């Protein structure tokens, strides 16, 4: 499984767009990039997953360049409730049968 | 999606005792996973619970300390044995639905050993 590197912490303000970048230099052909969000006293929650280019859902966008060695999670117009830890993971396409290893995550703090 | 229920949600235990944490999934899943999370830290995978076979443990975790049961496709238990204060942590259960890459997590069990 490819190792991921992301900033330990980030700060932003309500209404701003937040971009969290993750490096995964050793990503394999069959790997997806997946992001999870974890609030205090809760288990992680799946946010978004992508293989290449751009993926968007109601929560976030995920940008993946052609070489796939990095990815950027974009949270539009954040609010205080977006304060959480965000984990970037590389998972096998066949991850229903393989384990998920968490990196250090990015602790995002949103201020009024 | 899948809903994962963990019990207990928290417990305070005496050192030297054991605690069994239960994890119930509302769907049948092939594999379940147990994690430990120290305060302010990331999740560390303890083991993969396979239905019908022995659990697979990660480096640094052993069956004698963390025995796991997986009697069917919707249920698993993790026992923390002979506890010491160093075992104080949050323990989380996780599972994937068949053919899905998204993992679902329980709310966790907050264990304090005194």
Short mmCIF file of N, CA and C in Angstrom, two decimals, chain A residues 32 34 36 38 41-46 49 87 91-105 107, chain B residues 30-31 33 35 37 40-43 45 48 58 90 92 96-108 110:
data_model
loop_
_atom_site.label_atom_id
_atom_site.label_comp_id
_atom_site.label_asym_id
_atom_site.label_seq_id
_atom_site.Cartn_x
_atom_site.Cartn_y
_atom_site.Cartn_z
N UNK A 32 -6.99 3.40 -5.68
CA UNK A 32 -7.83 4.59 -5.66
C UNK A 32 -7.35 5.51 -4.55
N UNK A 34 -8.70 7.89 -1.61
CA UNK A 34 -9.91 8.00 -0.81
C UNK A 34 -9.67 8.95 0.36
N UNK A 36 -11.27 10.39 4.06
CA UNK A 36 -12.20 10.21 5.17
C UNK A 36 -12.14 11.43 6.08
N UNK A 38 -13.04 12.68 10.11
CA UNK A 38 -13.33 12.18 11.45
C UNK A 38 -13.57 13.34 12.41
N UNK A 41 -14.76 11.95 18.85
CA UNK A 41 -15.63 10.94 19.44
C UNK A 41 -16.49 10.20 18.42
N UNK A 42 -16.07 10.21 17.17
CA UNK A 42 -16.78 9.44 16.14
C UNK A 42 -15.78 8.65 15.31
N UNK A 43 -16.27 7.61 14.65
CA UNK A 43 -15.43 6.89 13.70
C UNK A 43 -15.30 7.68 12.41
N UNK A 44 -14.27 7.38 11.63
CA UNK A 44 -14.09 8.07 10.34
C UNK A 44 -15.29 7.85 9.42
N UNK A 45 -15.51 8.84 8.56
CA UNK A 45 -16.62 8.78 7.62
C UNK A 45 -16.08 9.02 6.22
N UNK A 46 -16.45 8.18 5.27
CA UNK A 46 -16.04 8.32 3.88
C UNK A 46 -16.55 9.64 3.31
N UNK A 49 -13.93 9.57 -3.21
CA UNK A 49 -12.93 8.67 -3.76
C UNK A 49 -12.77 8.95 -5.24
N UNK A 87 -8.35 12.40 6.49
CA UNK A 87 -7.36 11.38 6.16
C UNK A 87 -7.37 11.09 4.67
N UNK A 91 -6.19 3.14 -1.48
CA UNK A 91 -6.79 1.83 -1.26
C UNK A 91 -6.81 1.06 -2.57
N UNK A 92 -6.69 -0.25 -2.43
CA UNK A 92 -6.73 -1.10 -3.60
C UNK A 92 -8.13 -1.10 -4.20
N UNK A 93 -8.19 -1.21 -5.49
CA UNK A 93 -9.47 -1.35 -6.18
C UNK A 93 -10.27 -2.49 -5.59
N UNK A 94 -9.52 -3.44 -5.01
CA UNK A 94 -10.19 -4.62 -4.46
C UNK A 94 -10.27 -4.50 -2.94
N UNK A 95 -10.49 -3.28 -2.42
CA UNK A 95 -10.34 -3.07 -0.98
C UNK A 95 -11.44 -3.69 -0.16
N UNK A 96 -12.46 -4.24 -0.80
CA UNK A 96 -13.40 -4.98 0.02
C UNK A 96 -12.73 -6.23 0.57
N UNK A 97 -11.58 -6.56 0.02
CA UNK A 97 -10.87 -7.73 0.50
C UNK A 97 -9.50 -7.36 1.04
N UNK A 98 -9.20 -6.09 1.21
CA UNK A 98 -7.89 -5.72 1.71
C UNK A 98 -8.03 -4.63 2.77
N UNK A 99 -7.01 -4.57 3.60
CA UNK A 99 -7.07 -3.67 4.75
C UNK A 99 -6.80 -2.23 4.34
N UNK A 100 -7.21 -1.31 5.20
CA UNK A 100 -6.98 0.11 4.99
C UNK A 100 -6.04 0.60 6.08
N UNK A 101 -4.97 1.24 5.67
CA UNK A 101 -3.98 1.78 6.60
C UNK A 101 -4.11 3.29 6.62
N UNK A 102 -4.28 3.85 7.80
CA UNK A 102 -4.43 5.30 7.94
C UNK A 102 -3.07 5.97 8.15
N UNK A 103 -2.90 7.12 7.51
CA UNK A 103 -1.76 7.97 7.78
C UNK A 103 -2.06 8.91 8.92
N UNK A 104 -1.30 9.97 9.02
CA UNK A 104 -1.41 10.86 10.16
C UNK A 104 -2.62 11.78 10.09
N UNK A 105 -3.11 12.07 8.89
CA UNK A 105 -4.27 12.95 8.75
C UNK A 105 -3.91 14.41 8.88
N UNK A 107 -5.39 17.89 10.55
CA UNK A 107 -6.35 18.45 11.50
C UNK A 107 -6.75 19.85 11.00
N UNK B 30 -17.73 -9.50 4.26
CA UNK B 30 -16.72 -10.55 4.22
C UNK B 30 -15.67 -10.37 5.30
N UNK B 31 -15.16 -9.14 5.40
CA UNK B 31 -14.07 -8.90 6.33
C UNK B 31 -14.41 -7.73 7.25
N UNK B 33 -12.60 -5.25 10.45
CA UNK B 33 -11.30 -4.77 10.89
C UNK B 33 -11.42 -4.12 12.26
N UNK B 35 -9.42 -1.46 14.87
CA UNK B 35 -8.41 -0.42 14.97
C UNK B 35 -8.32 0.07 16.41
N UNK B 37 -7.12 3.73 18.43
CA UNK B 37 -6.80 5.13 18.23
C UNK B 37 -6.51 5.79 19.57
N UNK B 40 -5.80 12.01 20.05
CA UNK B 40 -5.05 12.92 19.19
C UNK B 40 -4.21 12.25 18.13
N UNK B 41 -4.31 10.93 18.02
CA UNK B 41 -3.50 10.20 17.05
C UNK B 41 -4.37 9.61 15.94
N UNK B 42 -3.70 9.06 14.95
CA UNK B 42 -4.41 8.39 13.86
C UNK B 42 -4.83 6.99 14.27
N UNK B 43 -5.50 6.31 13.37
CA UNK B 43 -5.94 4.94 13.65
C UNK B 43 -4.83 3.96 13.32
N UNK B 45 -4.23 -0.11 12.73
CA UNK B 45 -4.92 -1.37 12.49
C UNK B 45 -4.38 -2.45 13.42
N UNK B 48 -7.37 -8.03 11.12
CA UNK B 48 -8.47 -8.28 10.19
C UNK B 48 -9.19 -9.53 10.65
N UNK B 58 -1.71 -7.46 12.78
CA UNK B 58 -0.65 -6.58 12.29
C UNK B 58 0.55 -6.68 13.24
N UNK B 90 -9.18 4.34 22.25
CA UNK B 90 -10.45 4.12 21.58
C UNK B 90 -10.26 2.96 20.61
N UNK B 92 -11.96 0.81 17.51
CA UNK B 92 -12.97 0.99 16.46
C UNK B 92 -13.07 -0.26 15.60
N UNK B 96 -16.27 -3.39 5.18
CA UNK B 96 -16.61 -2.99 3.82
C UNK B 96 -17.79 -3.83 3.37
N UNK B 97 -18.68 -3.22 2.59
CA UNK B 97 -19.69 -4.02 1.95
C UNK B 97 -19.08 -4.77 0.77
N UNK B 98 -19.68 -5.86 0.41
CA UNK B 98 -19.16 -6.68 -0.67
C UNK B 98 -18.99 -5.86 -1.94
N UNK B 99 -17.80 -5.90 -2.50
CA UNK B 99 -17.53 -5.22 -3.75
C UNK B 99 -17.34 -3.72 -3.64
N UNK B 100 -17.42 -3.18 -2.44
CA UNK B 100 -17.29 -1.73 -2.25
C UNK B 100 -15.92 -1.39 -1.72
N UNK B 101 -15.43 -0.23 -2.08
CA UNK B 101 -14.15 0.24 -1.57
C UNK B 101 -14.30 1.16 -0.38
N UNK B 102 -15.52 1.58 -0.10
CA UNK B 102 -15.77 2.46 1.03
C UNK B 102 -15.87 1.64 2.31
N UNK B 103 -15.20 2.11 3.36
CA UNK B 103 -15.26 1.45 4.66
C UNK B 103 -16.20 2.20 5.60
N UNK B 104 -16.92 1.43 6.40
CA UNK B 104 -17.80 2.01 7.40
C UNK B 104 -17.24 1.71 8.78
N UNK B 105 -17.43 2.65 9.68
CA UNK B 105 -16.86 2.52 11.02
C UNK B 105 -17.93 2.62 12.08
N UNK B 106 -17.69 1.91 13.18
CA UNK B 106 -18.50 2.09 14.36
C UNK B 106 -18.10 3.38 15.07
N UNK B 107 -18.86 3.71 16.11
CA UNK B 107 -18.59 4.94 16.85
C UNK B 107 -17.39 4.81 17.78
N UNK B 108 -16.96 3.60 17.99
CA UNK B 108 -15.80 3.40 18.84
C UNK B 108 -16.16 3.05 20.27
N UNK B 110 -14.52 3.69 23.97
CA UNK B 110 -13.49 4.42 24.73
C UNK B 110 -13.17 3.64 25.99
#
